[in-house]
Short mmCIF file of C-alpha atoms and ligand atoms in Angstrom, two decimals:
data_model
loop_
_atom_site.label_atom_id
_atom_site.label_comp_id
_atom_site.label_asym_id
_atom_site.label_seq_id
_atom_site.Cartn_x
_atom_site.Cartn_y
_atom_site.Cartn_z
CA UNK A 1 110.02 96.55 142.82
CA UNK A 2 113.02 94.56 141.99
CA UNK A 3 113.21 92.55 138.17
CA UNK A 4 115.93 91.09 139.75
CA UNK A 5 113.85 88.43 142.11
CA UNK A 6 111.66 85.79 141.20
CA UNK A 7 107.95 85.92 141.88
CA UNK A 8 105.56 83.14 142.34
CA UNK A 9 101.68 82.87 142.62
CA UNK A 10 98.93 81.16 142.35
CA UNK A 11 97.95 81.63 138.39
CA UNK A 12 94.43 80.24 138.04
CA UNK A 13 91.37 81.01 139.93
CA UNK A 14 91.23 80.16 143.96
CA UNK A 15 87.84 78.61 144.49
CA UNK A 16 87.61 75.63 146.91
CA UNK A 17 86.88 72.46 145.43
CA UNK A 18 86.69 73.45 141.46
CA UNK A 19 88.24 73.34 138.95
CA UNK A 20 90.62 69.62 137.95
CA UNK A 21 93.90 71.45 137.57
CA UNK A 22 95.27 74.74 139.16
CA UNK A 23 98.39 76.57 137.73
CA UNK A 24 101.29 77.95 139.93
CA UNK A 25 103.91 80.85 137.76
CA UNK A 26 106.99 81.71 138.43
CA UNK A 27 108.88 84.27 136.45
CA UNK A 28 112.57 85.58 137.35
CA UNK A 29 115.96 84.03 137.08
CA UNK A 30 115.77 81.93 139.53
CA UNK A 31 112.50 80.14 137.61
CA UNK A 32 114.15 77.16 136.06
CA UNK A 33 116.35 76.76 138.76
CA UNK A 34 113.13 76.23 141.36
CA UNK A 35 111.32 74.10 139.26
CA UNK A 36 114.10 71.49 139.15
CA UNK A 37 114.73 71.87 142.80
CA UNK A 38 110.75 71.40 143.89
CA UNK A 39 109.63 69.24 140.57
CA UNK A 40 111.28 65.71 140.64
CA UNK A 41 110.96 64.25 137.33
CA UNK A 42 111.90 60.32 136.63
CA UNK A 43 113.88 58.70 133.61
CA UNK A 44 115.28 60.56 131.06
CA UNK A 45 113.46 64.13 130.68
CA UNK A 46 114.74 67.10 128.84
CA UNK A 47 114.78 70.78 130.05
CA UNK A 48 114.21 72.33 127.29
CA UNK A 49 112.35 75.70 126.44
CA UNK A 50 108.12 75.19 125.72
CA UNK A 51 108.14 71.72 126.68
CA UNK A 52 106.35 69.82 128.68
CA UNK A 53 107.84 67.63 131.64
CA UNK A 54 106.26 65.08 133.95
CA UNK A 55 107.17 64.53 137.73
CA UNK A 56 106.41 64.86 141.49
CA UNK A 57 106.32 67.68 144.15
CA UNK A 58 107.68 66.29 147.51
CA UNK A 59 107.32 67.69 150.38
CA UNK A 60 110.20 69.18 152.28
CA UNK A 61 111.66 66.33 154.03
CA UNK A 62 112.04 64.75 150.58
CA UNK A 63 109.53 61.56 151.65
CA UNK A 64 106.26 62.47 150.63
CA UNK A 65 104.33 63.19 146.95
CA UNK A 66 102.42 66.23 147.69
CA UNK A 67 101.32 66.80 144.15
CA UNK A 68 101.78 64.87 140.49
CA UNK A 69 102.25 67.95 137.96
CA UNK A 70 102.85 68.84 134.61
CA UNK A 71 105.81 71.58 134.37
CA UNK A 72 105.93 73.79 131.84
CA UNK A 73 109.14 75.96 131.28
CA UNK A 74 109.53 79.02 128.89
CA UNK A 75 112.80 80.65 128.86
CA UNK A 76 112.57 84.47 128.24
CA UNK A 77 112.43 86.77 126.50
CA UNK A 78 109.74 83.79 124.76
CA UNK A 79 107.42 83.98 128.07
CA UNK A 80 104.69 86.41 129.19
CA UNK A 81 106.82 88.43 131.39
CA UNK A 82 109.89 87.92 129.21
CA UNK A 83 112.28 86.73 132.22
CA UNK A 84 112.09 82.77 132.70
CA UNK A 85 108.75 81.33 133.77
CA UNK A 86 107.96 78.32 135.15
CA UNK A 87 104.46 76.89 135.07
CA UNK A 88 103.52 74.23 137.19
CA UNK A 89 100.35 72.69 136.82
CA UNK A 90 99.36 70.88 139.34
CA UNK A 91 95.66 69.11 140.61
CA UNK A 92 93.19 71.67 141.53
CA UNK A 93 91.80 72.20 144.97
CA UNK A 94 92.67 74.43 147.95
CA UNK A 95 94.95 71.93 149.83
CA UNK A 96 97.20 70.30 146.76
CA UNK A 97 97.64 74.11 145.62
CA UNK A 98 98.80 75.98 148.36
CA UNK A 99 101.17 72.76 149.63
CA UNK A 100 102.56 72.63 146.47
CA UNK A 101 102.75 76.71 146.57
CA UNK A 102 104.17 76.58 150.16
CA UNK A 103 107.27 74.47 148.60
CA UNK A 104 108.01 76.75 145.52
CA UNK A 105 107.73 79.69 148.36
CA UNK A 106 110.60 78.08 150.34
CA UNK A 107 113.01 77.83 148.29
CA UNK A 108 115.76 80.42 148.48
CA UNK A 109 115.27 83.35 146.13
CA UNK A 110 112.00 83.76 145.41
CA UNK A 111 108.55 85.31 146.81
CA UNK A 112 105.03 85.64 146.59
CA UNK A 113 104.23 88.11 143.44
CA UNK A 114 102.32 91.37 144.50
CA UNK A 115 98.80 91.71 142.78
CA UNK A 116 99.57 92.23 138.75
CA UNK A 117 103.40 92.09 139.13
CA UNK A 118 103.55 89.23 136.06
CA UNK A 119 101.72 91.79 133.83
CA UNK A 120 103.97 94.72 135.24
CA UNK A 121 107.28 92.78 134.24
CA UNK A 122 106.23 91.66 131.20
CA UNK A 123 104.97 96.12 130.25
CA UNK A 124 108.40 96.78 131.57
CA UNK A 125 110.03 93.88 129.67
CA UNK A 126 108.25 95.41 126.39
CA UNK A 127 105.97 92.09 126.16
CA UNK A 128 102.88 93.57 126.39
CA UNK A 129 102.12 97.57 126.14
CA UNK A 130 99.77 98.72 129.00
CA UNK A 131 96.72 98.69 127.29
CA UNK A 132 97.26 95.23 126.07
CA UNK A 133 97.54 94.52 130.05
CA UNK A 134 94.24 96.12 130.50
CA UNK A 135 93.07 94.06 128.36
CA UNK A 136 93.97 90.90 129.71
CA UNK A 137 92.82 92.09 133.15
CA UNK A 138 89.60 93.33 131.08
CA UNK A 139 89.12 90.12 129.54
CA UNK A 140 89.40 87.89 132.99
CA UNK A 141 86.70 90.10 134.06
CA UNK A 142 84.55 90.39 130.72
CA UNK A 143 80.70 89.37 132.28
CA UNK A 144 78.92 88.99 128.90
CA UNK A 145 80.48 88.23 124.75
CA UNK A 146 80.58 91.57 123.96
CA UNK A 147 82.46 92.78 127.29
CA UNK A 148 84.98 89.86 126.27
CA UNK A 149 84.87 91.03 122.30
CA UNK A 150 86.05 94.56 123.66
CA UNK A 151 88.44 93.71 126.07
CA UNK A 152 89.72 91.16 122.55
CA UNK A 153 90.14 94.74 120.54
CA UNK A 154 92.34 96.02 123.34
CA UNK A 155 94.28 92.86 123.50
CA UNK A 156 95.02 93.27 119.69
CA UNK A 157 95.84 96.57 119.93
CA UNK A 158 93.19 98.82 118.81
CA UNK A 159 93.65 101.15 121.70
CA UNK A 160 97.07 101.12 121.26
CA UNK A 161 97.06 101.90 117.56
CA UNK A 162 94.26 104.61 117.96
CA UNK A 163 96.29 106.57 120.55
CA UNK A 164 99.61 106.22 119.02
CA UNK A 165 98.72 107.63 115.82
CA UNK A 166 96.99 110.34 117.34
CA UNK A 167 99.72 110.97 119.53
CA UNK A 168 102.15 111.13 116.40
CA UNK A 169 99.91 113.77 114.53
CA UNK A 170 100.52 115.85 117.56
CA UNK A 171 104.26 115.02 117.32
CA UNK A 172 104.59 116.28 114.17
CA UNK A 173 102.99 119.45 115.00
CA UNK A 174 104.89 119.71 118.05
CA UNK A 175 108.33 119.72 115.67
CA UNK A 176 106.72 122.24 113.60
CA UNK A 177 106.62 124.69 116.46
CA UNK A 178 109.69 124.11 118.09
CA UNK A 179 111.71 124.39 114.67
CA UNK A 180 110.10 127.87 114.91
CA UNK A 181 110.43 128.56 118.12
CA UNK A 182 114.77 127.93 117.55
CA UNK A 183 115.11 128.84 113.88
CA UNK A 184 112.25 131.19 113.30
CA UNK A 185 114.16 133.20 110.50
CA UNK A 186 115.29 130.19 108.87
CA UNK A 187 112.03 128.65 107.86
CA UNK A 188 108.95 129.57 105.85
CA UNK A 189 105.85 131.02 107.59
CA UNK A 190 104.03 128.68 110.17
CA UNK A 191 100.61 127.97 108.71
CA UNK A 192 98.70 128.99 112.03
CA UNK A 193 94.99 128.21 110.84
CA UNK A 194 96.23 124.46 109.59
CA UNK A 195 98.20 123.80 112.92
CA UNK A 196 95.07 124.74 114.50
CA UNK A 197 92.55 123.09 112.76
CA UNK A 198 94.82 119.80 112.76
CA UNK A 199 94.42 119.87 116.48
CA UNK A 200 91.20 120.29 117.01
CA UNK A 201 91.09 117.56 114.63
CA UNK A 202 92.85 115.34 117.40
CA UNK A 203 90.65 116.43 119.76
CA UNK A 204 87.20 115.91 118.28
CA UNK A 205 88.79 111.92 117.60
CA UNK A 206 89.89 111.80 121.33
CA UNK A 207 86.70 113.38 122.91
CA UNK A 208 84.54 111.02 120.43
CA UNK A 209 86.73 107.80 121.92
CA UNK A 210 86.13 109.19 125.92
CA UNK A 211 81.80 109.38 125.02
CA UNK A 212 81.90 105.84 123.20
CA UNK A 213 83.84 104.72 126.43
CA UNK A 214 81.43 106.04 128.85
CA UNK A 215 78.42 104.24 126.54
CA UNK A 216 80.52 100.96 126.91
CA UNK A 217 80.76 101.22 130.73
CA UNK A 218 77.82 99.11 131.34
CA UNK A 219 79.07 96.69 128.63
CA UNK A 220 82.09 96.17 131.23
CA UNK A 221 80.70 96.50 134.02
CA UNK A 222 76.85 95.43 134.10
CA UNK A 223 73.59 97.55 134.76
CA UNK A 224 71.71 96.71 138.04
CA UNK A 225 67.79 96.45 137.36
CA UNK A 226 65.19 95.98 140.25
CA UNK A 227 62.22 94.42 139.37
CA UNK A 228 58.75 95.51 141.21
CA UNK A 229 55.04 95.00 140.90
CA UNK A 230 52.52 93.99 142.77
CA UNK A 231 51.84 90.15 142.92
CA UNK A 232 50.94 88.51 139.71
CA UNK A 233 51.95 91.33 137.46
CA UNK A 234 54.17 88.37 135.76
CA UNK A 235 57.35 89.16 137.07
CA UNK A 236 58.79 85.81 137.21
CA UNK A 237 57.16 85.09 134.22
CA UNK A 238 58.94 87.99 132.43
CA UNK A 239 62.74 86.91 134.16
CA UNK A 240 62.12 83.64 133.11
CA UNK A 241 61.55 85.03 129.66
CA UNK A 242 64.60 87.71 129.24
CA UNK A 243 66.58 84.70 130.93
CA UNK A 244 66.32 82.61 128.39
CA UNK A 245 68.50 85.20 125.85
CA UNK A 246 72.50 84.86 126.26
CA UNK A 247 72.72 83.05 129.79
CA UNK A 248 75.51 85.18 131.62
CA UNK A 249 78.38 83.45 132.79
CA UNK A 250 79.00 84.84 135.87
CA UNK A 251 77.05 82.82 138.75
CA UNK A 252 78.54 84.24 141.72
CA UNK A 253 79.24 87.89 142.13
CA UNK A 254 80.74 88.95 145.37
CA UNK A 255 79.23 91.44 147.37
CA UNK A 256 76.24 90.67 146.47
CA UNK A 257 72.77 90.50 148.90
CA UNK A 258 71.19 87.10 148.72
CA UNK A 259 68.12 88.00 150.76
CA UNK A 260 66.89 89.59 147.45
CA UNK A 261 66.34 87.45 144.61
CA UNK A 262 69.37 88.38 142.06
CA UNK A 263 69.33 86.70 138.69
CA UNK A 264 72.29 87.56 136.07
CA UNK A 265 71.11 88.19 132.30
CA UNK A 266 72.38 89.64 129.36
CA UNK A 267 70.53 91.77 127.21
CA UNK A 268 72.27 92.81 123.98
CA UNK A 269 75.64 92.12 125.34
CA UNK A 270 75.44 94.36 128.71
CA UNK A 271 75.50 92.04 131.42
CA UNK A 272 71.83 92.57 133.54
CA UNK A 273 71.55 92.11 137.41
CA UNK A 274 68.01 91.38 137.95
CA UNK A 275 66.70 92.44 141.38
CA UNK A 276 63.49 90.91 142.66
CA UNK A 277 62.55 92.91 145.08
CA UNK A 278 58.95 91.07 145.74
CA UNK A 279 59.65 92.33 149.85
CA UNK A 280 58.52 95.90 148.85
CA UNK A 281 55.06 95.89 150.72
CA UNK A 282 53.86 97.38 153.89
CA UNK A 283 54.10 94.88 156.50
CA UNK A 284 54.36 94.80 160.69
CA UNK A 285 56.49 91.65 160.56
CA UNK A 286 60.00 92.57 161.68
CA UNK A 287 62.06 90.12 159.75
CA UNK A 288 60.16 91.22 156.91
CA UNK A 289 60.51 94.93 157.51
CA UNK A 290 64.41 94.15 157.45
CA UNK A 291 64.28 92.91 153.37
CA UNK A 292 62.10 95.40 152.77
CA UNK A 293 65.10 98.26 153.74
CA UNK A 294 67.13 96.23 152.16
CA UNK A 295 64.58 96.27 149.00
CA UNK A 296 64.38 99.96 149.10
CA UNK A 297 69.13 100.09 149.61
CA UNK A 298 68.37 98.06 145.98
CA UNK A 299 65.91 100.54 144.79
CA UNK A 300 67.83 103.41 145.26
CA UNK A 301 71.42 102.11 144.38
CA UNK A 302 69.56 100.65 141.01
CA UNK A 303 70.51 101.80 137.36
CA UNK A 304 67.55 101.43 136.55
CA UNK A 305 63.79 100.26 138.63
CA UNK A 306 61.85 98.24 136.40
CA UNK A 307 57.92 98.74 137.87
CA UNK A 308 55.44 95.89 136.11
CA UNK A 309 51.89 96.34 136.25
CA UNK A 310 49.45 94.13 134.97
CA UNK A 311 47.76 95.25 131.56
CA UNK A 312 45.02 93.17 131.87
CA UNK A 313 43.48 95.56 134.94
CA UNK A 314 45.48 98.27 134.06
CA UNK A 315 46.83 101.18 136.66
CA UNK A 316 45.48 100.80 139.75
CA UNK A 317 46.15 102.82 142.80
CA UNK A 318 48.57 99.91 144.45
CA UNK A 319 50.52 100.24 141.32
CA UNK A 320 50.57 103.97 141.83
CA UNK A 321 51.54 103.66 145.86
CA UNK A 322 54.72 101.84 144.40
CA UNK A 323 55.87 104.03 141.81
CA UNK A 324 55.92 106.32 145.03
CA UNK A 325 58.60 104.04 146.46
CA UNK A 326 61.04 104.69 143.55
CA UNK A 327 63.13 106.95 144.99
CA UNK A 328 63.33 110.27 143.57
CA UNK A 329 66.23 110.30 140.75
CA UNK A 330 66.54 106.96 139.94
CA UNK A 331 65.39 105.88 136.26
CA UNK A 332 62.34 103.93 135.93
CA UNK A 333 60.52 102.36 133.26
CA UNK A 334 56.61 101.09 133.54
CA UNK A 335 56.06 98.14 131.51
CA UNK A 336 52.58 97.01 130.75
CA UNK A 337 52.53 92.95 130.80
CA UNK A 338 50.16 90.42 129.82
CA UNK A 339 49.12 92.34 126.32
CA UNK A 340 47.77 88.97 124.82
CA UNK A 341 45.06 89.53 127.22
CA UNK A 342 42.16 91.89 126.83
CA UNK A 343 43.43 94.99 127.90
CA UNK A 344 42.13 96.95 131.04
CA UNK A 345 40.75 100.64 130.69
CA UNK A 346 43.58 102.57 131.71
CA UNK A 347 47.15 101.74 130.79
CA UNK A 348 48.80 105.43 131.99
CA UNK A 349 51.25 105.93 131.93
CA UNK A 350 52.98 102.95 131.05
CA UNK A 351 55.37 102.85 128.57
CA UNK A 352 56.22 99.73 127.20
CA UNK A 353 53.44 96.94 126.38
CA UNK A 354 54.75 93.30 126.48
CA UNK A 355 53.21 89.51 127.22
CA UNK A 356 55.62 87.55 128.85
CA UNK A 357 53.74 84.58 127.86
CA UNK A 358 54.31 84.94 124.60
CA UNK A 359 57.01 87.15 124.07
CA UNK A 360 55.01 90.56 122.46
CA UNK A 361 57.08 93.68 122.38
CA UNK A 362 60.37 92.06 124.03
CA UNK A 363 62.84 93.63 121.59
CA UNK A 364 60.90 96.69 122.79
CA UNK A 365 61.65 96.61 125.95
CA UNK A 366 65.14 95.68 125.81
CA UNK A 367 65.97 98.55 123.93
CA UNK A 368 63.65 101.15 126.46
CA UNK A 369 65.19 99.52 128.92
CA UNK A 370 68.70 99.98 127.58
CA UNK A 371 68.18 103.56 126.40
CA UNK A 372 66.75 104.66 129.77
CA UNK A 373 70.11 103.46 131.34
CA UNK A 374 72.16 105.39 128.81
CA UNK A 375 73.30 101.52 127.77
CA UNK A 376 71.36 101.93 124.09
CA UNK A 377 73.35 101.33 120.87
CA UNK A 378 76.76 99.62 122.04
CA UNK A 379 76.75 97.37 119.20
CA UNK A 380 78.69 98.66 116.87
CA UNK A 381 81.27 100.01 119.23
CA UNK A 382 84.90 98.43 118.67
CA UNK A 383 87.27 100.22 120.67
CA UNK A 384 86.11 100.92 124.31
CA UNK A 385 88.43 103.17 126.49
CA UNK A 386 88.52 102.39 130.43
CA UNK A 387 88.16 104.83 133.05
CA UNK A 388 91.91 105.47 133.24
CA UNK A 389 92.31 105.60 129.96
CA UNK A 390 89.40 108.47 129.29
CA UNK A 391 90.57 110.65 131.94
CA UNK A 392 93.77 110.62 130.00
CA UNK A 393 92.62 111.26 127.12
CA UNK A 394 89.91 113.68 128.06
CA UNK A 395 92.69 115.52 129.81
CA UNK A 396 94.57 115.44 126.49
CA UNK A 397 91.63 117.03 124.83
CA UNK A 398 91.50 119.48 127.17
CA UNK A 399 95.01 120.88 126.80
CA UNK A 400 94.11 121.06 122.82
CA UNK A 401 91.45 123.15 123.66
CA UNK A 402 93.43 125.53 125.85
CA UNK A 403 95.82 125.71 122.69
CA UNK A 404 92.99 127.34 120.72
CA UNK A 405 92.12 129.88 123.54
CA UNK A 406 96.74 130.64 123.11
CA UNK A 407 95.97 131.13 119.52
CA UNK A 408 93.27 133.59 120.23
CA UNK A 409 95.54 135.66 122.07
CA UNK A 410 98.15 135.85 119.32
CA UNK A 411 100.78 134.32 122.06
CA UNK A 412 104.30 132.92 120.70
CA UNK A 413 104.76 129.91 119.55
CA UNK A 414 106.36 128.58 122.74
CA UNK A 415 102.90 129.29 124.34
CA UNK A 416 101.40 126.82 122.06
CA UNK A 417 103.98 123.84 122.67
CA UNK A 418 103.32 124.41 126.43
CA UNK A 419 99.56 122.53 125.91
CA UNK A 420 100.53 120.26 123.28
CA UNK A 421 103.47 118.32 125.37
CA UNK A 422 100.60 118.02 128.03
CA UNK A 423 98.27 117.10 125.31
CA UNK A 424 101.16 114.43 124.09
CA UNK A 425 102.56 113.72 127.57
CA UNK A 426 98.45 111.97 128.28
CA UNK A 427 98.12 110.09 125.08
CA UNK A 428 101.60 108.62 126.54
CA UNK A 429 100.55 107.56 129.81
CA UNK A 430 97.78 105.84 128.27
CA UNK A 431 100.00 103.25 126.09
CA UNK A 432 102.97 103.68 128.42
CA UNK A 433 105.20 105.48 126.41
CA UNK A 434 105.32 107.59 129.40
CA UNK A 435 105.34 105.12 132.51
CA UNK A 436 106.13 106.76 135.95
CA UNK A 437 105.79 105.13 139.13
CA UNK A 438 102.47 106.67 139.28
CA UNK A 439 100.92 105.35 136.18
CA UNK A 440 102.08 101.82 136.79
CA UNK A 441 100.44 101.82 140.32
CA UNK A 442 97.29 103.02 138.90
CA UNK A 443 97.18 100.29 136.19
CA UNK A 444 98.07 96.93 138.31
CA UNK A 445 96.86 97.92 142.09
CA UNK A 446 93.39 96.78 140.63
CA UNK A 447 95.29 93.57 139.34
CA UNK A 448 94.55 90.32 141.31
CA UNK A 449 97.25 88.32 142.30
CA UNK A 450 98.53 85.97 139.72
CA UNK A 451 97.92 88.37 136.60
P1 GDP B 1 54.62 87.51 139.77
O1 GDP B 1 53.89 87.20 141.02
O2 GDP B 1 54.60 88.97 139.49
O3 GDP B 1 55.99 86.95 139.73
O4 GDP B 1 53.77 86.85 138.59
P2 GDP B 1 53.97 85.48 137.82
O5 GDP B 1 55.09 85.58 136.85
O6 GDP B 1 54.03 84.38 138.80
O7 GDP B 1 52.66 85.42 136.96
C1 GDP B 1 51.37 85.40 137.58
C2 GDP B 1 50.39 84.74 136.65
O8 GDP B 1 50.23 85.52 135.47
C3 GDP B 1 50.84 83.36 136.18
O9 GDP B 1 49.70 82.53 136.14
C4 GDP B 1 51.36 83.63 134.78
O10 GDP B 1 51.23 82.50 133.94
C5 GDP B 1 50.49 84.75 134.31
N1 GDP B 1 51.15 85.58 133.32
C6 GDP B 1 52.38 86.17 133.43
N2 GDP B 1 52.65 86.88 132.32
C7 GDP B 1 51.61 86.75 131.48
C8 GDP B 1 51.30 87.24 130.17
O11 GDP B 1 52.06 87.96 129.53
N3 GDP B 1 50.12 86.90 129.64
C9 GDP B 1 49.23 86.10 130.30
N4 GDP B 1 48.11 85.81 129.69
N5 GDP B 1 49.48 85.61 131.51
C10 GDP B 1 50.64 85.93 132.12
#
């Protein structure tokens, strides 16, 4: 990649039709200059940093409006990459965008900005660190509050702080040793037990931070639930009831089957796909027989398979032929319904009793629900690693644990620094105080273009 060329893309989201206004970035040297050559703007109108100006796109031949925008133009380093961005903000809509796109693209000096290249200039321009990048990218993503409450912490810092000043404890050691390793005569004793004991310390923090991660996985990235029962149970009548909690945002999620009914919840701040899988039922009807593979693809791909019987007749053998549809592995939870009503003689071997009438053992549920998916407790979680980020710092917390095994074997000091630069060399990649090729690539390639 070259910082020396100016990028331009399509900021806000690309959805035909929505949305009043669209935004279009530019960031490079040759920002300000584009903007005045593609942005015509009448009477008297100032260029000047973080202001606003009013004009026209025209279209090439100089005879046409294409667009009426808003510019906006910050002059680095007081931008989000640092260099000089231009922000043009111009009607929403696929055709007004990419015309007005299409001109910025043409002009001589600029091109189309690879997927997170904004956020990669402005880590390598020192505006943002690379956590705070995940963040953002975290953030654009978050499905439910809480997702979008974590992804806030990293934005603020919290990772960043966390890491560094575990990374510095381990710096400090790391001076002790080498001093000893050069001027062993010249200085008292080493301490071995306290060196030790400091960095097991540092790994007990870091291996604590990789669990409470994994627990906020489904916090980022959603649980998938499929609903079965036999008609009647009350399964609509039980999504219409968890529904009603915090509404998820998200109404479209790509990749996504629409031959099964899929409703989006959020239960205690992990973002729910609800799978109705009502198609699961022996049946000679072809058409059918395709949703119900389809049913059993959601059955076995689920987090968790929600089977509702009614409590009002209890378990019956239909209810028993479907729990042996689950397939083998996957989680499931049986959830009596209809408790307001006289119950039937045998409720084995449910586990959860609820009315979805009138809302009886709901908070129940929820939290069987969430503890059978591993999702339980992620309330009062406030820092939340990402996959990249634990692998670094479980690999961090690895190399401290190697260091104990050196100091077992009464090995040299030198030994010892071996796993503590890989132990500090991780912690690194993770705020980018160690940024290779590699580490950049494996931040942005998830980036969408734009970021
Ligand atoms: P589904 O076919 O499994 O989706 O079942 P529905 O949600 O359509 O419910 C079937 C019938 O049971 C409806 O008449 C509901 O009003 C009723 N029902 C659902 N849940 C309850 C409940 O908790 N208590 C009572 N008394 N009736 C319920």
């Amino acid at each position: 990649m070259n910082p020396t060329d100016t990028i331009a893309a399509v900021a806000t989201a690309v959805a035909p039709g929505q949305g009043g206004i669209a935004v279009i970035r530019l960031s490079g040297p040759d920002a300000e200059a584009i903007g005045r050559a593609v942005v015509v703007c009448p009477g008297r109108q100032d260029w000047n940093s973080h202001r606003i100006l009013y004009g026209h796109v025209l279209d090439a031949g100089r005879s046409r409006r294409l667009d009426e925008v808003l510019l906006l133009l910050m002059r680095g380093p007081r931008s989000f990459t640092g260099e000089d961005v231009v922000e043009i903000h111009c009607h929403g809509g696929v055709i007004a965008v990419q015309q007005v796109l299409e001109r910025v693209l043409a002009q001589p000096g600029v091109r189309r900005a690879l997927p997170g290249e904004f956020s990669q200039r402005a880590v390598l321009n020192g505006r943002l660190d690379l956590t705070q990048a995940e963040a953002i990218s975290e953030l654009v993503a978050a499905r439910s509050r809480r997702a979008a409450d974590l992804a806030m912490a990293g934005l603020d810092g919290g990772i960043q702080q966390r890491i560094t000043a575990l990374r510095e404890r381990l710096l400090d050691q790391l001076t002790e040793l080498e001093a000893r390793v050069d001027f062993e005569e010249d200085l008292p004793p080493l301490d071995g037990e306290a060196l030790l004991l400091e960095l097991q310390t540092v790994r007990q923090e870091l291996l604590a931070l990789v669990a409470d991660g994994e627990r906020s996985d489904s916090v980022r990235s959603g649980l998938r639930v499929a609903l079965v029962g036999r008609p009647n149970v009350g399964k609509s009548s039980l999504l219409n009831r968890l529904s009603r909690r915090e509404r998820a945002i998200v109404t479209e999620l790509p990749g996504t089957t629409r031959d099964l009914l899929e409703s989006e919840i959020v239960l205690d701040g992990v973002p729910i796909t609800l799978l109705d899988t009502a198609g699961i039922r022996a049946t000679q009807d072809v058409v059918e027989q395709m949703g119900i593979a389809r049913s059993e693809q959601a059955l076995a791909t689920a987090d968790l398979v929600l089977l509702i019987i009614d409590g009002s007749i209890g378990w019956t053998p239909a209810d028993a032929a479907l729990l042996a549809r689950i397939p083998v592995g996957v989680p499931r939870l049986i959830v009596a319904n209809k408790a307001d009503l006289q119950q039937g003689p045998c409720q084995e071997p449910a586990e959860v009793s609820v009315s979805a009438l009138h809302g009886d053992g709901e908070e129940q549920l929820i939290q069987a629900l969430l503890g059978a998916c591993g999702a339980a407790d992620t309330g009062g979680m406030l820092l939340a690693l990402n996959e990249r980020q634990r692998d670094l710092a479980a690999a961090a917390a690895a190399a401290l644990a190697r260091s104990r095994e050196v100091a077992e074997q009464q090995l040299p000091w030198d030994f010892w620094t071996i796993d503590l630069r890989d132990a500090i060399r991780a912690l690194g990649e993770i705020t980018g105080e160690e940024l290779t090729e590699a580490v950049l690539d494996r931040v942005f390639s998830r980036f969408c273009i734009g970021k």
